[in-house]
Amino acid sequence: MSDFLQLKIYFSGELVPLSEARVSIFDHALMLGDMVFEMTRSFNHQPFMLDSHLDRLHASLRLLEIDCRLTPPQMKQATLDTIEANLPLFEEGLDYWIRHDVSRGPVSLLHHLLPKPLRPTVIISVLPVIGRITSVADAYENGVHVVIPSQRAIPSRYLDPKAKTRSRQHYQMANLQAARIEERSWPVLLDEHGYLAEGTSYNVFLVKDGTLYTPEPHNILRGISRTYVMEMAARLALPVYETKLEPYDFLMADEAFLTASSYTILPVVQFEGRPVGDGKVGPVYQRLLQTWGEQVGVDIADQAKKIRAKYGE
Ligand SMILES: Cc1ncc(COP(=O)(O)O)c(C=O)c1O
């Protein structure tokens, strides 16, 4: 088994050992949650939709007015170099996560306390998918339970959730509230008008009479896996609508599922303590998961179980 303490991290221009990748205690990320990030995963050691993730990274940087001092091609090259440096640690069957974390560096009021030159913090890590994926290994078959927390999604006119940032207190509150409602349940936040928005790290889809419905892309992060599901649905001749959805629609749906880059798609079998459809994992979900797996050459649910069997949660 690999020693993941040997991982090399891209840290503001250099590849350093994991133990030496240290952020200043005065970093904007720590002081203000002022940091942009991305999470991309691999299938069979090939990064999946890396260009889309990097496009969203640069869009988030632009929105937050962070100058990371790397052009998009330079960021991509740094990413590929970091993957290459770490690949020997990943045996066959064990995929990796690529994490990009970018802030504008230490806060200017405290610059006099820091060694020069000061620079933006740019971190690229290539980490084993153990954790997020192994913790949901059974959910592909058994499904997950969704609850509505009292925490609402933040309207985009106040703080735009289309940027993927580390300002995540509201998602954390939603997670804490969900855990009090039902242990291991998955919160889906409503927006200020009571429409479904998104989860704390996932988008949501409902299925009714063979048609897919997902919340409009205003008060949510426009997930890369959400887009991929819409593309797959088009290929499978399944209509998809981005529309306003209420908790009522969840209760009336035949099926529901969540999407995120780490685990791809997870079926929802219970909503607010009541079964979704017949309370079992539905055929549309199964078709989408299978199609995704075929596209990337990985049995996604089986891989999660194998990794869990080998590495634990
Ligand atoms: C708030 C939020 N919504 C949705 C998603 C899903 O996005 P993606 O499919 O790009 O992973 C994420 C992913 O982290 C997220 O943090």
GROMACS .gro file of C-alpha atoms and ligand atoms in nm:
model
  329
    1MET     CA    1   0.000   0.000   0.000
    2SER     CA    2   0.133   0.346  -0.088
    3ASP     CA    3   0.256   0.586   0.174
    4PHE     CA    4   0.045   0.890   0.097
    5LEU     CA    5   0.264   1.103   0.324
    6GLN     CA    6   0.498   1.100   0.022
    7LEU     CA    7   0.250   1.312  -0.175
    8LYS     CA    8   0.389   1.621  -0.344
    9ILE     CA    9   0.184   1.938  -0.340
   10TYR     CA   10   0.210   2.224  -0.587
   11PHE     CA   11   0.247   2.522  -0.356
   12SER     CA   12   0.270   2.866  -0.517
   13GLY     CA   13   0.514   2.765  -0.789
   14GLU     CA   14   0.698   2.472  -0.630
   15LEU     CA   15   0.634   2.104  -0.572
   16VAL     CA   16   0.685   2.042  -0.201
   17PRO     CA   17   0.629   1.742   0.028
   18LEU     CA   18   0.284   1.735   0.189
   19SER     CA   19   0.435   1.811   0.533
   20GLU     CA   20   0.594   2.131   0.400
   21ALA     CA   21   0.286   2.274   0.228
   22ARG     CA   22   0.188   2.536   0.487
   23VAL     CA   23  -0.040   2.835   0.450
   24SER     CA   24   0.028   3.156   0.646
   25ILE     CA   25  -0.196   3.205   0.948
   26PHE     CA   26  -0.269   3.549   0.797
   27ASP     CA   27  -0.389   3.412   0.463
   28HIS     CA   28  -0.710   3.561   0.323
   29ALA     CA   29  -0.848   3.208   0.313
   30LEU     CA   30  -0.814   3.175   0.690
   31MET     CA   31  -0.906   3.534   0.776
   32LEU     CA   32  -1.209   3.573   0.548
   33GLY     CA   33  -1.289   3.241   0.381
   34ASP     CA   34  -1.168   3.434   0.076
   35MET     CA   35  -1.052   3.143  -0.140
   36VAL     CA   36  -1.161   2.982  -0.462
   37PHE     CA   37  -1.143   2.608  -0.509
   38GLU     CA   38  -1.214   2.320  -0.743
   39MET     CA   39  -1.239   1.946  -0.707
   40THR     CA   40  -1.180   1.729  -1.013
   41ARG     CA   41  -1.159   1.351  -1.003
   42SER     CA   42  -0.997   1.091  -1.223
   43PHE     CA   43  -1.134   0.772  -1.372
   44ASN     CA   44  -0.868   0.515  -1.457
   45HIS     CA   45  -0.611   0.782  -1.366
   46GLN     CA   46  -0.743   1.019  -1.637
   47PRO     CA   47  -0.868   1.355  -1.505
   48PHE     CA   48  -1.239   1.385  -1.582
   49MET     CA   49  -1.361   1.714  -1.735
   50LEU     CA   50  -1.048   1.894  -1.617
   51ASP     CA   51  -1.095   2.176  -1.868
   52SER     CA   52  -1.448   2.244  -1.741
   53HIS     CA   53  -1.322   2.253  -1.381
   54LEU     CA   54  -1.036   2.486  -1.475
   55ASP     CA   55  -1.276   2.712  -1.666
   56ARG     CA   56  -1.495   2.735  -1.355
   57LEU     CA   57  -1.186   2.797  -1.140
   58HIS     CA   58  -1.086   3.092  -1.356
   59ALA     CA   59  -1.445   3.222  -1.365
   60SER     CA   60  -1.456   3.211  -0.983
   61LEU     CA   61  -1.118   3.389  -0.962
   62ARG     CA   62  -1.245   3.655  -1.199
   63LEU     CA   63  -1.563   3.709  -0.999
   64LEU     CA   64  -1.367   3.743  -0.674
   65GLU     CA   65  -1.101   3.961  -0.841
   66ILE     CA   66  -0.819   3.730  -0.736
   67ASP     CA   67  -0.508   3.748  -0.953
   68CYS     CA   68  -0.341   3.409  -0.913
   69ARG     CA   69  -0.055   3.514  -1.149
   70LEU     CA   70  -0.098   3.203  -1.363
   71THR     CA   71  -0.258   3.208  -1.706
   72PRO     CA   72  -0.513   2.932  -1.775
   73PRO     CA   73  -0.255   2.732  -1.980
   74GLN     CA   74   0.001   2.771  -1.697
   75MET     CA   75  -0.255   2.652  -1.439
   76LYS     CA   76  -0.331   2.352  -1.657
   77GLN     CA   77   0.037   2.270  -1.699
   78ALA     CA   78   0.098   2.300  -1.324
   79THR     CA   79  -0.195   2.063  -1.270
   80LEU     CA   80  -0.063   1.806  -1.518
   81ASP     CA   81   0.286   1.830  -1.365
   82THR     CA   82   0.142   1.771  -1.016
   83ILE     CA   83  -0.051   1.468  -1.138
   84GLU     CA   84   0.262   1.328  -1.303
   85ALA     CA   85   0.471   1.379  -0.989
   86ASN     CA   86   0.220   1.190  -0.775
   87LEU     CA   87   0.099   0.918  -1.012
   88PRO     CA   88   0.351   0.654  -0.893
   89LEU     CA   89   0.172   0.657  -0.554
   90PHE     CA   90  -0.158   0.550  -0.713
   91GLU     CA   91  -0.196   0.182  -0.784
   92GLU     CA   92  -0.435   0.059  -1.051
   93GLY     CA   93  -0.798   0.091  -0.943
   94LEU     CA   94  -0.730   0.377  -0.702
   95ASP     CA   95  -0.831   0.706  -0.857
   96TYR     CA   96  -0.734   1.053  -0.739
   97TRP     CA   97  -0.886   1.388  -0.663
   98ILE     CA   98  -0.727   1.706  -0.790
   99ARG     CA   99  -0.790   1.994  -0.551
  100HIS     CA  100  -0.721   2.349  -0.655
  101ASP     CA  101  -0.722   2.606  -0.372
  102VAL     CA  102  -0.640   2.965  -0.460
  103SER     CA  103  -0.640   3.278  -0.245
  104ARG     CA  104  -0.488   3.623  -0.284
  105GLY     CA  105  -0.238   3.536  -0.009
  106PRO     CA  106  -0.180   3.705   0.329
  107VAL     CA  107  -0.395   4.004   0.427
  108SER     CA  108  -0.217   4.331   0.343
  109LEU     CA  109  -0.253   4.483   0.694
  110LEU     CA  110  -0.013   4.218   0.826
  111HIS     CA  111   0.239   4.219   0.541
  112HIS     CA  112   0.505   4.373   0.767
  113LEU     CA  113   0.504   4.053   0.974
  114LEU     CA  114   0.575   3.822   0.684
  115PRO     CA  115   0.884   3.720   0.483
  116LYS     CA  116   0.893   3.866   0.131
  117PRO     CA  117   0.812   3.825  -0.154
  118LEU     CA  118   0.442   3.795  -0.085
  119ARG     CA  119   0.242   3.605  -0.341
  120PRO     CA  120  -0.102   3.458  -0.395
  121THR     CA  121  -0.156   3.115  -0.244
  122VAL     CA  122  -0.198   2.857  -0.519
  123ILE     CA  123  -0.228   2.498  -0.403
  124ILE     CA  124  -0.279   2.197  -0.627
  125SER     CA  125  -0.309   1.863  -0.450
  126VAL     CA  126  -0.355   1.520  -0.602
  127LEU     CA  127  -0.507   1.300  -0.333
  128PRO     CA  128  -0.653   0.948  -0.316
  129VAL     CA  129  -1.034   0.939  -0.353
  130ILE     CA  130  -1.058   0.749  -0.024
  131GLY     CA  131  -1.304   0.917   0.213
  132ARG     CA  132  -1.583   1.082   0.017
  133ILE     CA  133  -1.623   0.790  -0.217
  134THR     CA  134  -1.576   0.509   0.030
  135SER     CA  135  -1.823   0.668   0.273
  136VAL     CA  136  -2.098   0.646   0.009
  137ALA     CA  137  -2.007   0.302  -0.127
  138ASP     CA  138  -2.339   0.147  -0.018
  139ALA     CA  139  -2.549   0.446  -0.123
  140TYR     CA  140  -2.536   0.357  -0.495
  141GLU     CA  141  -2.756   0.056  -0.409
  142ASN     CA  142  -2.937   0.172  -0.097
  143GLY     CA  143  -2.986   0.540  -0.171
  144VAL     CA  144  -2.967   0.837   0.065
  145HIS     CA  145  -3.221   1.034   0.268
  146VAL     CA  146  -3.273   1.404   0.198
  147VAL     CA  147  -3.400   1.657   0.450
  148ILE     CA  148  -3.470   2.031   0.431
  149PRO     CA  149  -3.266   2.229   0.686
  150SER     CA  150  -3.382   2.567   0.815
  151GLN     CA  151  -3.067   2.729   0.664
  152ARG     CA  152  -3.156   2.887   0.329
  153ALA     CA  153  -2.941   2.917   0.018
  154ILE     CA  154  -2.786   3.262  -0.020
  155PRO     CA  155  -2.942   3.456  -0.309
  156SER     CA  156  -2.692   3.532  -0.583
  157ARG     CA  157  -2.750   3.907  -0.548
  158TYR     CA  158  -2.594   3.890  -0.198
  159LEU     CA  159  -2.312   3.639  -0.251
  160ASP     CA  160  -2.301   3.449  -0.574
  161PRO     CA  161  -2.298   3.070  -0.527
  162LYS     CA  162  -2.191   3.028  -0.891
  163ALA     CA  163  -1.837   3.096  -0.767
  164LYS     CA  164  -1.694   2.792  -0.589
  165THR     CA  165  -1.550   2.946  -0.276
  166ARG     CA  166  -1.450   2.845   0.073
  167SER     CA  167  -1.705   3.086   0.226
  168ARG     CA  168  -1.913   2.791   0.334
  169GLN     CA  169  -2.057   2.869   0.675
  170HIS     CA  170  -2.415   2.843   0.552
  171TYR     CA  171  -2.349   2.497   0.408
  172GLN     CA  172  -2.190   2.391   0.736
  173MET     CA  173  -2.495   2.515   0.931
  174ALA     CA  174  -2.718   2.316   0.694
  175ASN     CA  175  -2.506   2.003   0.755
  176LEU     CA  176  -2.530   2.047   1.132
  177GLN     CA  177  -2.907   2.100   1.114
  178ALA     CA  178  -2.953   1.796   0.889
  179ALA     CA  179  -2.755   1.576   1.127
  180ARG     CA  180  -2.993   1.679   1.407
  181ILE     CA  181  -3.297   1.595   1.194
  182GLU     CA  182  -3.160   1.255   1.091
  183GLU     CA  183  -2.809   1.117   1.126
  184ARG     CA  184  -2.634   1.077   0.789
  185SER     CA  185  -2.913   1.260   0.605
  186TRP     CA  186  -2.832   1.490   0.313
  187PRO     CA  187  -2.957   1.849   0.332
  188VAL     CA  188  -3.105   2.024   0.030
  189LEU     CA  189  -3.137   2.397   0.089
  190LEU     CA  190  -3.436   2.600  -0.022
  191ASP     CA  191  -3.386   2.946  -0.169
  192GLU     CA  192  -3.542   3.258  -0.018
  193HIS     CA  193  -3.872   3.187  -0.202
  194GLY     CA  194  -3.898   2.826  -0.088
  195TYR     CA  195  -3.781   2.665  -0.412
  196LEU     CA  196  -3.524   2.384  -0.408
  197ALA     CA  197  -3.171   2.521  -0.457
  198GLU     CA  198  -2.893   2.268  -0.398
  199GLY     CA  199  -2.719   2.053  -0.141
  200THR     CA  200  -2.414   2.151   0.061
  201SER     CA  201  -2.183   2.000  -0.202
  202TYR     CA  202  -2.416   1.856  -0.465
  203ASN     CA  203  -2.691   1.946  -0.710
  204VAL     CA  204  -3.030   1.785  -0.717
  205PHE     CA  205  -3.244   1.624  -0.989
  206LEU     CA  206  -3.601   1.492  -0.978
  207VAL     CA  207  -3.748   1.245  -1.227
  208LYS     CA  208  -4.118   1.239  -1.316
  209ASP     CA  209  -4.270   1.034  -1.599
  210GLY     CA  210  -3.930   0.984  -1.764
  211THR     CA  211  -3.841   1.356  -1.759
  212LEU     CA  212  -3.560   1.511  -1.554
  213TYR     CA  213  -3.607   1.834  -1.360
  214THR     CA  214  -3.335   2.034  -1.188
  215PRO     CA  215  -3.339   2.378  -1.019
  216GLU     CA  216  -3.269   2.683  -1.237
  217PRO     CA  217  -2.900   2.781  -1.239
  218HIS     CA  218  -2.936   3.108  -1.042
  219ASN     CA  219  -2.886   3.048  -0.670
  220ILE     CA  220  -2.667   2.741  -0.704
  221LEU     CA  221  -2.323   2.627  -0.803
  222ARG     CA  222  -2.354   2.513  -1.164
  223GLY     CA  223  -2.210   2.169  -1.103
  224ILE     CA  224  -1.990   2.011  -1.368
  225SER     CA  225  -2.155   1.675  -1.295
  226ARG     CA  226  -2.497   1.844  -1.324
  227THR     CA  227  -2.399   1.954  -1.675
  228TYR     CA  228  -2.265   1.609  -1.754
  229VAL     CA  229  -2.593   1.448  -1.645
  230MET     CA  230  -2.782   1.686  -1.874
  231GLU     CA  231  -2.554   1.590  -2.164
  232MET     CA  232  -2.600   1.219  -2.092
  233ALA     CA  233  -2.976   1.265  -2.066
  234ALA     CA  234  -2.978   1.432  -2.409
  235ARG     CA  235  -2.790   1.135  -2.556
  236LEU     CA  236  -3.040   0.896  -2.390
  237ALA     CA  237  -3.335   1.100  -2.522
  238LEU     CA  238  -3.447   1.188  -2.170
  239PRO     CA  239  -3.592   1.542  -2.162
  240VAL     CA  240  -3.441   1.775  -1.898
  241TYR     CA  241  -3.588   2.099  -1.765
  242GLU     CA  242  -3.419   2.361  -1.548
  243THR     CA  243  -3.715   2.495  -1.355
  244LYS     CA  244  -3.853   2.611  -1.021
  245LEU     CA  245  -3.908   2.309  -0.798
  246GLU     CA  246  -4.081   2.294  -0.462
  247PRO     CA  247  -4.062   2.038  -0.182
  248TYR     CA  248  -4.403   1.927  -0.319
  249ASP     CA  249  -4.233   1.820  -0.643
  250PHE     CA  250  -3.986   1.609  -0.446
  251LEU     CA  251  -4.277   1.430  -0.278
  252MET     CA  252  -4.449   1.370  -0.613
  253ALA     CA  253  -4.132   1.258  -0.799
  254ASP     CA  254  -4.083   0.902  -0.922
  255GLU     CA  255  -3.710   0.928  -0.852
  256ALA     CA  256  -3.451   1.175  -0.734
  257PHE     CA  257  -3.074   1.186  -0.731
  258LEU     CA  258  -2.780   1.405  -0.630
  259THR     CA  259  -2.478   1.490  -0.842
  260ALA     CA  260  -2.120   1.579  -0.746
  261SER     CA  261  -1.781   1.530  -0.904
  262SER     CA  262  -1.657   1.294  -0.632
  263TYR     CA  263  -1.918   1.016  -0.636
  264THR     CA  264  -2.096   1.118  -0.962
  265ILE     CA  265  -2.465   1.042  -0.886
  266LEU     CA  266  -2.640   0.905  -0.579
  267PRO     CA  267  -3.004   0.800  -0.565
  268VAL     CA  268  -3.242   0.957  -0.310
  269VAL     CA  269  -3.491   0.709  -0.166
  270GLN     CA  270  -3.638   0.920   0.113
  271PHE     CA  271  -3.737   1.288   0.136
  272GLU     CA  272  -3.833   1.442   0.469
  273GLY     CA  273  -3.902   1.098   0.616
  274ARG     CA  274  -4.124   0.986   0.326
  275PRO     CA  275  -4.035   0.749   0.039
  276VAL     CA  276  -3.941   0.900  -0.296
  277GLY     CA  277  -4.148   0.715  -0.557
  278ASP     CA  278  -4.167   0.355  -0.439
  279GLY     CA  279  -3.876   0.415  -0.202
  280LYS     CA  280  -3.636   0.210  -0.415
  281VAL     CA  281  -3.350   0.308  -0.644
  282GLY     CA  282  -3.514   0.391  -0.978
  283PRO     CA  283  -3.447   0.281  -1.337
  284VAL     CA  284  -3.359   0.626  -1.474
  285TYR     CA  285  -3.092   0.667  -1.206
  286GLN     CA  286  -2.954   0.321  -1.281
  287ARG     CA  287  -2.937   0.398  -1.651
  288LEU     CA  288  -2.752   0.723  -1.593
  289LEU     CA  289  -2.502   0.567  -1.352
  290GLN     CA  290  -2.438   0.283  -1.593
  291THR     CA  291  -2.395   0.521  -1.888
  292TRP     CA  292  -2.154   0.737  -1.689
  293GLY     CA  293  -1.954   0.427  -1.593
  294GLU     CA  294  -1.941   0.308  -1.954
  295GLN     CA  295  -1.822   0.650  -2.072
  296VAL     CA  296  -1.529   0.652  -1.831
  297GLY     CA  297  -1.458   0.277  -1.829
  298VAL     CA  298  -1.517   0.230  -1.456
  299ASP     CA  299  -1.792   0.045  -1.269
  300ILE     CA  300  -1.842   0.341  -1.035
  301ALA     CA  301  -2.032   0.168  -0.752
  302ASP     CA  302  -1.810  -0.138  -0.763
  303GLN     CA  303  -1.495   0.076  -0.752
  304ALA     CA  304  -1.617   0.254  -0.438
  305LYS     CA  305  -1.671  -0.081  -0.266
  306LYS     CA  306  -1.334  -0.218  -0.374
  307ILE     CA  307  -1.150   0.091  -0.251
  308ARG     CA  308  -1.339   0.075   0.079
  309ALA     CA  309  -1.257  -0.296   0.118
  310LYS     CA  310  -0.888  -0.217   0.071
  311TYR     CA  311  -0.847   0.116   0.249
  312GLY     CA  312  -1.150   0.141   0.480
  313GLU     CA  313  -1.353   0.461   0.508
  314LIG     C1  314  -2.253   2.387  -0.321
  314LIG     C2  315  -2.222   2.286  -0.426
  314LIG     N1  316  -2.317   2.255  -0.516
  314LIG     C3  317  -2.294   2.163  -0.613
  314LIG     C4  318  -2.174   2.095  -0.621
  314LIG     C5  319  -2.149   1.994  -0.730
  314LIG     O1  320  -2.057   2.046  -0.822
  314LIG     P1  321  -1.969   1.953  -0.917
  314LIG     O2  322  -2.067   1.867  -0.991
  314LIG     O3  323  -1.900   2.048  -1.005
  314LIG     O4  324  -1.881   1.874  -0.830
  314LIG     C6  325  -2.071   2.126  -0.529
  314LIG     C7  326  -1.943   2.057  -0.535
  314LIG     O5  327  -1.860   2.070  -0.449
  314LIG     C8  328  -2.097   2.223  -0.430
  314LIG     O6  329  -2.003   2.255  -0.340
   0.00000   0.00000   0.00000
